[in-house]
Amino acid sequence: MSSNSRKPTGMKGKVHDLATTLQSQNEELSIEKGHVHSIKAGNANSSSGMQGQLNDIKRYFAADVQRMVEEFKVQQKLQEAENVRLQMQVTSLKGEKTSVHQQIIALQRRIEEIEEEIGHE
């Protein structure tokens, strides 16, 4: 499996799935708008019934898009919290690495001191 065909996992995957769903819903909405426009043009005389159907379709898609936007925002906030948590862990690990490095340097100096003492006796 190539790296291009792999699907994101975890939070990124969920956000990606929500974004894809939102995009497809927007495309469906555009298609439906086109259908409604063509129906309106063909049936100008019976516009009151068609207007009611159009309003129903608009409300349905608006509610669906709003739901997806809210889900996306929830996933985004979860991802941001996870990013903060990971950044704190990275910062902590960097501090521990620095501390270990300083201890190694101190031990190397001590070894040199002991070798020098042993060499003079």
PDB file of C-alpha atoms in Angstrom:
ATOM      1  CA  MET A   1       0.000   0.000   0.000  1.00  0.00           C
ATOM      2  CA  SER A   2       1.519   3.334  -0.992  1.00  0.00           C
ATOM      3  CA  SER A   3       1.589   6.283   1.379  1.00  0.00           C
ATOM      4  CA  ASN A   4      -0.771   8.224  -0.913  1.00  0.00           C
ATOM      5  CA  SER A   5      -3.575   5.679  -0.589  1.00  0.00           C
ATOM      6  CA  ARG A   6      -3.453   5.299   3.184  1.00  0.00           C
ATOM      7  CA  LYS A   7      -6.419   6.735   5.041  1.00  0.00           C
ATOM      8  CA  PRO A   8      -5.705   8.990   8.050  1.00  0.00           C
ATOM      9  CA  THR A   9      -6.556   7.426  11.389  1.00  0.00           C
ATOM     10  CA  GLY A  10      -7.541   8.742  14.794  1.00  0.00           C
ATOM     11  CA  MET A  11      -8.639  12.322  15.175  1.00  0.00           C
ATOM     12  CA  LYS A  12      -7.173  13.339  11.836  1.00  0.00           C
ATOM     13  CA  GLY A  13      -9.162  10.565  10.184  1.00  0.00           C
ATOM     14  CA  LYS A  14     -12.364  11.668  11.853  1.00  0.00           C
ATOM     15  CA  VAL A  15     -11.761  15.283  10.873  1.00  0.00           C
ATOM     16  CA  HIS A  16     -10.945  14.167   7.329  1.00  0.00           C
ATOM     17  CA  ASP A  17     -14.128  12.056   7.189  1.00  0.00           C
ATOM     18  CA  LEU A  18     -16.227  14.954   8.470  1.00  0.00           C
ATOM     19  CA  ALA A  19     -14.667  17.334   5.949  1.00  0.00           C
ATOM     20  CA  THR A  20     -15.316  14.838   3.144  1.00  0.00           C
ATOM     21  CA  THR A  21     -18.917  14.379   4.260  1.00  0.00           C
ATOM     22  CA  LEU A  22     -19.395  18.138   4.447  1.00  0.00           C
ATOM     23  CA  GLN A  23     -17.979  18.556   0.956  1.00  0.00           C
ATOM     24  CA  SER A  24     -20.229  15.829  -0.491  1.00  0.00           C
ATOM     25  CA  GLN A  25     -23.285  17.337   1.214  1.00  0.00           C
ATOM     26  CA  ASN A  26     -22.409  20.726  -0.247  1.00  0.00           C
ATOM     27  CA  GLU A  27     -22.088  19.128  -3.684  1.00  0.00           C
ATOM     28  CA  GLU A  28     -25.462  17.429  -3.233  1.00  0.00           C
ATOM     29  CA  LEU A  29     -26.952  20.741  -2.168  1.00  0.00           C
ATOM     30  CA  SER A  30     -25.591  22.384  -5.316  1.00  0.00           C
ATOM     31  CA  ILE A  31     -27.078  19.609  -7.449  1.00  0.00           C
ATOM     32  CA  GLU A  32     -30.444  19.953  -5.728  1.00  0.00           C
ATOM     33  CA  LYS A  33     -30.334  23.719  -6.203  1.00  0.00           C
ATOM     34  CA  GLY A  34     -29.783  23.114  -9.915  1.00  0.00           C
ATOM     35  CA  HIS A  35     -32.753  20.729 -10.003  1.00  0.00           C
ATOM     36  CA  VAL A  36     -34.936  23.201  -8.179  1.00  0.00           C
ATOM     37  CA  HIS A  37     -33.880  25.975 -10.535  1.00  0.00           C
ATOM     38  CA  SER A  38     -34.733  23.911 -13.601  1.00  0.00           C
ATOM     39  CA  ILE A  39     -38.067  22.845 -12.090  1.00  0.00           C
ATOM     40  CA  LYS A  40     -38.851  26.469 -11.259  1.00  0.00           C
ATOM     41  CA  ALA A  41     -38.067  27.535 -14.808  1.00  0.00           C
ATOM     42  CA  GLY A  42     -40.257  24.794 -16.283  1.00  0.00           C
ATOM     43  CA  ASN A  43     -43.177  25.221 -13.934  1.00  0.00           C
ATOM     44  CA  ALA A  44     -43.488  28.937 -13.294  1.00  0.00           C
ATOM     45  CA  ASN A  45     -47.304  28.670 -13.059  1.00  0.00           C
ATOM     46  CA  SER A  46     -47.321  26.209 -10.148  1.00  0.00           C
ATOM     47  CA  SER A  47     -44.766  28.121  -8.118  1.00  0.00           C
ATOM     48  CA  SER A  48     -46.570  28.101  -4.753  1.00  0.00           C
ATOM     49  CA  GLY A  49     -46.351  24.298  -4.315  1.00  0.00           C
ATOM     50  CA  MET A  50     -42.850  24.245  -5.675  1.00  0.00           C
ATOM     51  CA  GLN A  51     -41.809  27.064  -3.359  1.00  0.00           C
ATOM     52  CA  GLY A  52     -42.999  25.023  -0.390  1.00  0.00           C
ATOM     53  CA  GLN A  53     -40.981  22.035  -1.563  1.00  0.00           C
ATOM     54  CA  LEU A  54     -38.005  24.276  -2.190  1.00  0.00           C
ATOM     55  CA  ASN A  55     -38.262  25.701   1.319  1.00  0.00           C
ATOM     56  CA  ASP A  56     -38.484  22.189   2.771  1.00  0.00           C
ATOM     57  CA  ILE A  57     -35.386  21.126   0.842  1.00  0.00           C
ATOM     58  CA  LYS A  58     -33.527  24.267   1.932  1.00  0.00           C
ATOM     59  CA  ARG A  59     -34.407  23.673   5.585  1.00  0.00           C
ATOM     60  CA  TYR A  60     -33.381  20.023   5.366  1.00  0.00           C
ATOM     61  CA  PHE A  61     -29.991  20.754   3.842  1.00  0.00           C
ATOM     62  CA  ALA A  62     -29.359  23.770   6.065  1.00  0.00           C
ATOM     63  CA  ALA A  63     -30.018  21.649   9.161  1.00  0.00           C
ATOM     64  CA  ASP A  64     -27.822  18.850   7.808  1.00  0.00           C
ATOM     65  CA  VAL A  65     -24.956  21.212   6.997  1.00  0.00           C
ATOM     66  CA  GLN A  66     -25.298  22.886  10.402  1.00  0.00           C
ATOM     67  CA  ARG A  67     -25.119  19.485  12.137  1.00  0.00           C
ATOM     68  CA  MET A  68     -21.977  18.579  10.206  1.00  0.00           C
ATOM     69  CA  VAL A  69     -20.374  21.943  10.991  1.00  0.00           C
ATOM     70  CA  GLU A  70     -21.060  21.418  14.694  1.00  0.00           C
ATOM     71  CA  GLU A  71     -19.607  17.892  14.577  1.00  0.00           C
ATOM     72  CA  PHE A  72     -16.564  19.251  12.788  1.00  0.00           C
ATOM     73  CA  LYS A  73     -16.083  21.930  15.462  1.00  0.00           C
ATOM     74  CA  VAL A  74     -16.311  19.317  18.235  1.00  0.00           C
ATOM     75  CA  GLN A  75     -13.698  17.156  16.486  1.00  0.00           C
ATOM     76  CA  GLN A  76     -11.519  20.215  15.933  1.00  0.00           C
ATOM     77  CA  LYS A  77     -11.607  21.104  19.637  1.00  0.00           C
ATOM     78  CA  LEU A  78     -10.719  17.511  20.553  1.00  0.00           C
ATOM     79  CA  GLN A  79      -7.809  17.584  18.113  1.00  0.00           C
ATOM     80  CA  GLU A  80      -6.582  20.898  19.509  1.00  0.00           C
ATOM     81  CA  ALA A  81      -6.678  19.512  23.059  1.00  0.00           C
ATOM     82  CA  GLU A  82      -4.760  16.435  21.927  1.00  0.00           C
ATOM     83  CA  ASN A  83      -2.188  18.656  20.197  1.00  0.00           C
ATOM     84  CA  VAL A  84      -1.668  20.663  23.388  1.00  0.00           C
ATOM     85  CA  ARG A  85      -1.261  17.465  25.429  1.00  0.00           C
ATOM     86  CA  LEU A  86       1.294  16.079  22.977  1.00  0.00           C
ATOM     87  CA  GLN A  87       3.197  19.362  22.875  1.00  0.00           C
ATOM     88  CA  MET A  88       3.439  19.313  26.670  1.00  0.00           C
ATOM     89  CA  GLN A  89       4.815  15.765  26.522  1.00  0.00           C
ATOM     90  CA  VAL A  90       7.366  16.798  23.880  1.00  0.00           C
ATOM     91  CA  THR A  91       8.463  19.728  26.038  1.00  0.00           C
ATOM     92  CA  SER A  92       8.793  17.453  29.070  1.00  0.00           C
ATOM     93  CA  LEU A  93      10.815  14.902  27.113  1.00  0.00           C
ATOM     94  CA  LYS A  94      13.130  17.609  25.809  1.00  0.00           C
ATOM     95  CA  GLY A  95      13.743  18.744  29.395  1.00  0.00           C
ATOM     96  CA  GLU A  96      14.479  15.180  30.477  1.00  0.00           C
ATOM     97  CA  LYS A  97      16.859  14.734  27.517  1.00  0.00           C
ATOM     98  CA  THR A  98      18.723  17.896  28.478  1.00  0.00           C
ATOM     99  CA  SER A  99      18.985  16.710  32.077  1.00  0.00           C
ATOM    100  CA  VAL A 100      20.315  13.289  31.028  1.00  0.00           C
ATOM    101  CA  HIS A 101      22.805  14.939  28.695  1.00  0.00           C
ATOM    102  CA  GLN A 102      24.081  17.163  31.512  1.00  0.00           C
ATOM    103  CA  GLN A 103      24.417  14.133  33.794  1.00  0.00           C
ATOM    104  CA  ILE A 104      26.410  12.308  31.100  1.00  0.00           C
ATOM    105  CA  ILE A 105      28.777  15.277  30.777  1.00  0.00           C
ATOM    106  CA  ALA A 106      29.198  15.424  34.559  1.00  0.00           C
ATOM    107  CA  LEU A 107      29.937  11.686  34.692  1.00  0.00           C
ATOM    108  CA  GLN A 108      32.460  11.983  31.859  1.00  0.00           C
ATOM    109  CA  ARG A 109      34.249  14.742  33.760  1.00  0.00           C
ATOM    110  CA  ARG A 110      34.253  12.643  36.920  1.00  0.00           C
ATOM    111  CA  ILE A 111      35.683   9.682  34.978  1.00  0.00           C
ATOM    112  CA  GLU A 112      38.445  11.935  33.640  1.00  0.00           C
ATOM    113  CA  GLU A 113      39.197  13.159  37.173  1.00  0.00           C
ATOM    114  CA  ILE A 114      39.361   9.599  38.506  1.00  0.00           C
ATOM    115  CA  GLU A 115      41.579   8.491  35.613  1.00  0.00           C
ATOM    116  CA  GLU A 116      43.879  11.423  36.289  1.00  0.00           C
ATOM    117  CA  GLU A 117      44.067  10.557  40.006  1.00  0.00           C
ATOM    118  CA  ILE A 118      44.787   6.909  39.221  1.00  0.00           C
ATOM    119  CA  GLY A 119      47.439   7.922  36.728  1.00  0.00           C
ATOM    120  CA  HIS A 120      49.372  10.009  39.320  1.00  0.00           C
ATOM    121  CA  GLU A 121      49.492   7.343  42.036  1.00  0.00           C
TER     122      GLU A 121
END
